[in-house]
Amino acid sequence: MTALDRTPTANRALRPWQDPALAVADRVEALLAELTLEEKIGQLGSRWVGNDMSQAEEPEPGAEPLNVAPMQDVFAASGTIPLEEAARHGLGHLTRVHGSVPVTPEEGAAEVVRQQRIVIERSRLGIPAIVHEECLTGFTAYGATVYPAAIAWAATFDPGLVERMAAAIGRDMRAVGVHQGLSPVLDVVRDYRWGRVEETMGEDPYLVATLGAAYVRGLENAGIIATLKHFAGYSASRAARNHGPVPMGRRELLDMILPTFETAIALGGARSVMNSYSDVDGVPAGADPWLLTEVLRDDWGFTGTVVSDYWAVPFLTTMHRVAADTGEAGVQALTAGIDVELPDTLGFGQDLADRVRRGELDEELIDRAVRRLLTQKVELGLLDPGWTPEQSVAGAADVDLDSPANRALARELAERSIILLDAGTALPLLGEGRAAPRRVAVVGPAAHDPRTFMGCYAFPNHVLPRHPGLGLGIEAPTVLDALTAELPGAELRYEKGCEVRGDDRSGFAAAVEAARDADVCVAVVGDLAGLFGQGTSGEGCDAEDLRLPGMQADLLAELAATGTSVVVVVVSGRPYALGEIRDGAAALVQAFMPGEEGGAAIAGVLSGRVQPTGRLPVQIPRVPGGQPGTYLQPPLGTDSHGISNLDPTPLFPFGHGASYTTFEVTGLRLSATEVPTDGEFTATVTVRNTGGRAGEEVVQLYLNDLVAQVTRPVQQLTGYARVPLEPGESADVTFRIHADRTAFTGRDLRRVVEPGDIEVLAGTSAADLPCRAVVRLTGRTRHVGHDRRLVTPAEVSAGAAAGQSRQGGADAAQS
């Protein structure tokens, strides 16, 4: 650092790149002109000091072997250089300062300051680094609120609620010096066996897109750069194996996978994208200029940064074998459009400078990436004259990462995500006309283990298994705890029965005895999330089939044989096949990893205190085999023709969710039955609460293209609205549908809106669509691009009974 750089800002003139009065682009160009080639390259790299710390520490007694990133141990053992050396020419990112080991906010903030000081003082121009962290179920840090997993967000069908959660996460992160969050996951589920289903928002591109855009808005409005992942195709791997090859054609990629990312950029304002590990049709995403440049930048106009998934650059050599060595991998990734390498610098090292000087790499490619990164550093205020590492963590002393407000929000999300699949004969436990149970057996491996409520990127499951003496770091009441409070007059007996995985049946006898002696048995089964084989759900924890893990299905069969009413609660990260279980269950409830407040939410739904309003963002299969399959199928993917002995019909369809009241959707009215291919029409239905309790229904709109130049799904979600209604109350839901919403990728791989007949279907799930009509699109075939309509606004207004005008979820997703 020069003497001028060490001079206090107040005592010297600002350099142009430090002047907030100048335009961002002018500041970036001024700084770029000052950087040497080596300093430019330094901005494209990162350093994960926490990865060294995790390797250097002596394992605690009882600690599980654990990687929090793929092949972390291999890369940590390879001898990455100290931060002081890594920062010699500057540095782009600091990796997971708070999220690698258990630290308090104050300790993490002090470490941020320490590392930023090294980056500033060891480099000539003293440019700070961007600090990034994971935030898939909340801020992945010790003591931070664990919100429900993303698959549970999807079950709410509530973009506004997801946006509020993301804003809270962003505020906490910003208070402790974080600038960028590696979330949301916008992968669309294509195979339920994939371990990372829990991180997704389901199997429908429109649901994922609207909720993902809402999450991005919340994070970005809190001052945190949102990072969309995994771009693209990761969720469609062959046999659902993590990092597996993706045998997908470009048309399926364009229609099913990419629209979620496109929407989050266009309507959410996402400023970063992370590449997928996978290859699609033989081309790794991290080395694909069509994906990372032509589609993302040229077609969509994205101006932010593309960051590599952890070690995705060297994986081009070691896993994909499309590059001879790490240096060549760096050239391929940079050329394709990756701007910053995470979590450590391997492929984007100073070898790139030698290649530029030998004429093997155009320096403009380096400049292109550096411009994008420096633009974000300017936007974040890191280059402003008053910025200091200490100032960036000024809020750490006062922040409560698990505040009462956070917990209230987590509780609201959890309650709205619980899905009543079938109330059967047993629920609600405290229902009118039903005697309150006096003896309740609470059974199952998920009944008294709060870790089963949490995703694999929640800190208690992600890092704390390496530190077993620290517990969870947060309060997380179990289902047993919550039922004890919910049913104060009942005698509860708990028996685990079995573990989540494994073949130990030694606990069956006690569990069966408890059930036999009870008025009702609540059996809580499902998943325990982990990483790379350490769990039944999560990254690298893929499933052979969709039978409940371990001995849990056998346990349920023995409980059902007692003759006692068995309420089955599945707490999981993926849908499991429940066809055999349903016959023996007095009621079925699905809870997708509902977070730290999940116990109370589940107990509230079981008792009837909480009216269940969650809806399925994935189907519940009937049988454990016959995968993959989601509801988005062309005619030959359904059972409508009787052409196979394998029936893909699910046990419970996409969008399904029961309630302790009843609803009906009737009276579909179209504003027109013919509209041009560049026009729009409205579809209105009336939804009525026909039961005796207040509740909420999610009215869903689907379209079916009856004849097209390529095969199309027989129905696809096109709009939705969450409607709260009092008993007897009705409301009208009006969807405004532009012809663009019928667009698809044609035979020439261009997106088209074709003339022809479109069936409009409305109801409460993909299988419950009582309202149907046909609208004809007229005129010429249109080719449409990124400027097409991406959402279907919905307006909810009072119907026959008195009520207040409300806005629906899909409309909120556009605002």
PDB file of C-alpha atoms in Angstrom, residues 485-589:
ATOM      1  CA  ALA A 485     -48.370 -28.083  26.171  1.00  0.00           C
ATOM      2  CA  GLU A 486     -51.165 -28.446  23.603  1.00  0.00           C
ATOM      3  CA  LEU A 487     -52.962 -31.266  25.448  1.00  0.00           C
ATOM      4  CA  PRO A 488     -52.597 -30.350  29.133  1.00  0.00           C
ATOM      5  CA  GLY A 489     -55.270 -32.786  30.265  1.00  0.00           C
ATOM      6  CA  ALA A 490     -53.796 -35.813  28.525  1.00  0.00           C
ATOM      7  CA  GLU A 491     -51.257 -38.377  29.669  1.00  0.00           C
ATOM      8  CA  LEU A 492     -48.526 -38.628  27.042  1.00  0.00           C
ATOM      9  CA  ARG A 493     -46.160 -41.570  26.646  1.00  0.00           C
ATOM     10  CA  TYR A 494     -43.201 -41.300  24.289  1.00  0.00           C
ATOM     11  CA  GLU A 495     -41.389 -44.177  22.596  1.00  0.00           C
ATOM     12  CA  LYS A 496     -38.960 -43.646  19.729  1.00  0.00           C
ATOM     13  CA  GLY A 497     -39.614 -47.029  18.143  1.00  0.00           C
ATOM     14  CA  CYS A 498     -36.656 -46.868  15.793  1.00  0.00           C
ATOM     15  CA  GLU A 499     -34.069 -44.501  14.372  1.00  0.00           C
ATOM     16  CA  VAL A 500     -34.629 -42.540  11.172  1.00  0.00           C
ATOM     17  CA  ARG A 501     -32.313 -44.921   9.340  1.00  0.00           C
ATOM     18  CA  GLY A 502     -30.854 -48.316  10.051  1.00  0.00           C
ATOM     19  CA  ASP A 503     -32.475 -51.711  10.667  1.00  0.00           C
ATOM     20  CA  ASP A 504     -32.756 -51.780  14.453  1.00  0.00           C
ATOM     21  CA  ARG A 505     -36.258 -52.947  15.472  1.00  0.00           C
ATOM     22  CA  SER A 506     -35.504 -53.295  19.170  1.00  0.00           C
ATOM     23  CA  GLY A 507     -37.729 -50.350  20.042  1.00  0.00           C
ATOM     24  CA  PHE A 508     -40.803 -51.696  18.243  1.00  0.00           C
ATOM     25  CA  ALA A 509     -42.225 -53.622  21.187  1.00  0.00           C
ATOM     26  CA  ALA A 510     -42.300 -50.631  23.543  1.00  0.00           C
ATOM     27  CA  ALA A 511     -43.788 -48.424  20.849  1.00  0.00           C
ATOM     28  CA  VAL A 512     -46.509 -50.952  20.039  1.00  0.00           C
ATOM     29  CA  GLU A 513     -47.328 -51.322  23.737  1.00  0.00           C
ATOM     30  CA  ALA A 514     -47.631 -47.556  24.111  1.00  0.00           C
ATOM     31  CA  ALA A 515     -49.948 -47.390  21.121  1.00  0.00           C
ATOM     32  CA  ARG A 516     -52.097 -50.278  22.322  1.00  0.00           C
ATOM     33  CA  ASP A 517     -52.660 -48.596  25.690  1.00  0.00           C
ATOM     34  CA  ALA A 518     -53.509 -45.190  24.197  1.00  0.00           C
ATOM     35  CA  ASP A 519     -56.680 -43.546  22.937  1.00  0.00           C
ATOM     36  CA  VAL A 520     -54.723 -42.230  19.977  1.00  0.00           C
ATOM     37  CA  CYS A 521     -51.176 -42.654  18.701  1.00  0.00           C
ATOM     38  CA  VAL A 522     -49.309 -39.808  17.025  1.00  0.00           C
ATOM     39  CA  ALA A 523     -46.518 -41.335  14.920  1.00  0.00           C
ATOM     40  CA  VAL A 524     -43.950 -38.823  13.695  1.00  0.00           C
ATOM     41  CA  VAL A 525     -41.637 -40.222  11.023  1.00  0.00           C
ATOM     42  CA  GLY A 526     -39.507 -38.924   8.163  1.00  0.00           C
ATOM     43  CA  ASP A 527     -36.005 -37.609   7.555  1.00  0.00           C
ATOM     44  CA  LEU A 528     -32.920 -36.409   9.343  1.00  0.00           C
ATOM     45  CA  ALA A 529     -31.036 -34.056   7.042  1.00  0.00           C
ATOM     46  CA  GLY A 530     -27.307 -34.315   6.602  1.00  0.00           C
ATOM     47  CA  LEU A 531     -24.527 -33.944   4.068  1.00  0.00           C
ATOM     48  CA  PHE A 532     -22.854 -36.444   1.760  1.00  0.00           C
ATOM     49  CA  GLY A 533     -24.396 -39.590   3.163  1.00  0.00           C
ATOM     50  CA  GLN A 534     -24.695 -38.438   6.786  1.00  0.00           C
ATOM     51  CA  GLY A 535     -28.475 -38.130   6.553  1.00  0.00           C
ATOM     52  CA  THR A 536     -31.537 -39.334   4.659  1.00  0.00           C
ATOM     53  CA  SER A 537     -32.135 -35.960   2.997  1.00  0.00           C
ATOM     54  CA  GLY A 538     -29.832 -33.158   1.936  1.00  0.00           C
ATOM     55  CA  GLU A 539     -26.861 -32.598  -0.323  1.00  0.00           C
ATOM     56  CA  GLY A 540     -25.381 -35.938  -1.339  1.00  0.00           C
ATOM     57  CA  CYS A 541     -28.132 -37.859   0.511  1.00  0.00           C
ATOM     58  CA  ASP A 542     -30.045 -39.298  -2.426  1.00  0.00           C
ATOM     59  CA  ALA A 543     -32.616 -42.084  -2.095  1.00  0.00           C
ATOM     60  CA  GLU A 544     -32.812 -45.422  -3.902  1.00  0.00           C
ATOM     61  CA  ASP A 545     -36.602 -45.306  -3.794  1.00  0.00           C
ATOM     62  CA  LEU A 546     -39.381 -43.432  -2.025  1.00  0.00           C
ATOM     63  CA  ARG A 547     -40.074 -45.826   0.843  1.00  0.00           C
ATOM     64  CA  LEU A 548     -39.721 -44.163   4.239  1.00  0.00           C
ATOM     65  CA  PRO A 549     -36.100 -44.547   5.381  1.00  0.00           C
ATOM     66  CA  GLY A 550     -34.985 -47.384   7.596  1.00  0.00           C
ATOM     67  CA  MET A 551     -37.598 -49.344   9.544  1.00  0.00           C
ATOM     68  CA  GLN A 552     -40.157 -46.545   9.780  1.00  0.00           C
ATOM     69  CA  ALA A 553     -42.716 -48.057   7.396  1.00  0.00           C
ATOM     70  CA  ASP A 554     -42.540 -51.345   9.282  1.00  0.00           C
ATOM     71  CA  LEU A 555     -43.029 -49.484  12.560  1.00  0.00           C
ATOM     72  CA  LEU A 556     -46.151 -47.789  11.199  1.00  0.00           C
ATOM     73  CA  ALA A 557     -47.545 -51.133  10.053  1.00  0.00           C
ATOM     74  CA  GLU A 558     -47.160 -52.608  13.531  1.00  0.00           C
ATOM     75  CA  LEU A 559     -48.712 -49.539  15.147  1.00  0.00           C
ATOM     76  CA  ALA A 560     -51.709 -49.751  12.798  1.00  0.00           C
ATOM     77  CA  ALA A 561     -52.167 -53.415  13.706  1.00  0.00           C
ATOM     78  CA  THR A 562     -52.881 -52.471  17.333  1.00  0.00           C
ATOM     79  CA  GLY A 563     -56.303 -51.159  16.387  1.00  0.00           C
ATOM     80  CA  THR A 564     -55.570 -47.777  17.979  1.00  0.00           C
ATOM     81  CA  SER A 565     -56.140 -44.746  15.784  1.00  0.00           C
ATOM     82  CA  VAL A 566     -52.738 -43.778  14.390  1.00  0.00           C
ATOM     83  CA  VAL A 567     -52.182 -40.229  13.193  1.00  0.00           C
ATOM     84  CA  VAL A 568     -49.175 -40.292  10.866  1.00  0.00           C
ATOM     85  CA  VAL A 569     -47.093 -37.127  10.610  1.00  0.00           C
ATOM     86  CA  VAL A 570     -44.346 -37.182   7.989  1.00  0.00           C
ATOM     87  CA  VAL A 571     -41.570 -34.653   8.655  1.00  0.00           C
ATOM     88  CA  SER A 572     -39.369 -34.835   5.580  1.00  0.00           C
ATOM     89  CA  GLY A 573     -37.367 -33.063   2.927  1.00  0.00           C
ATOM     90  CA  ARG A 574     -38.890 -34.994   0.039  1.00  0.00           C
ATOM     91  CA  PRO A 575     -42.253 -36.648  -0.583  1.00  0.00           C
ATOM     92  CA  TYR A 576     -42.370 -40.329   0.356  1.00  0.00           C
ATOM     93  CA  ALA A 577     -44.725 -42.947  -1.051  1.00  0.00           C
ATOM     94  CA  LEU A 578     -47.581 -43.314   1.423  1.00  0.00           C
ATOM     95  CA  GLY A 579     -49.929 -45.648  -0.459  1.00  0.00           C
ATOM     96  CA  GLU A 580     -49.388 -48.633   1.835  1.00  0.00           C
ATOM     97  CA  ILE A 581     -49.395 -46.406   4.918  1.00  0.00           C
ATOM     98  CA  ARG A 582     -52.637 -44.591   4.173  1.00  0.00           C
ATOM     99  CA  ASP A 583     -54.856 -47.623   4.722  1.00  0.00           C
ATOM    100  CA  GLY A 584     -53.614 -48.049   8.284  1.00  0.00           C
ATOM    101  CA  ALA A 585     -53.615 -44.377   9.195  1.00  0.00           C
ATOM    102  CA  ALA A 586     -56.469 -42.592  10.916  1.00  0.00           C
ATOM    103  CA  ALA A 587     -55.112 -39.302   9.531  1.00  0.00           C
ATOM    104  CA  LEU A 588     -52.143 -38.126   7.457  1.00  0.00           C
ATOM    105  CA  VAL A 589     -50.150 -34.899   7.849  1.00  0.00           C
TER     106      VAL A 589
END
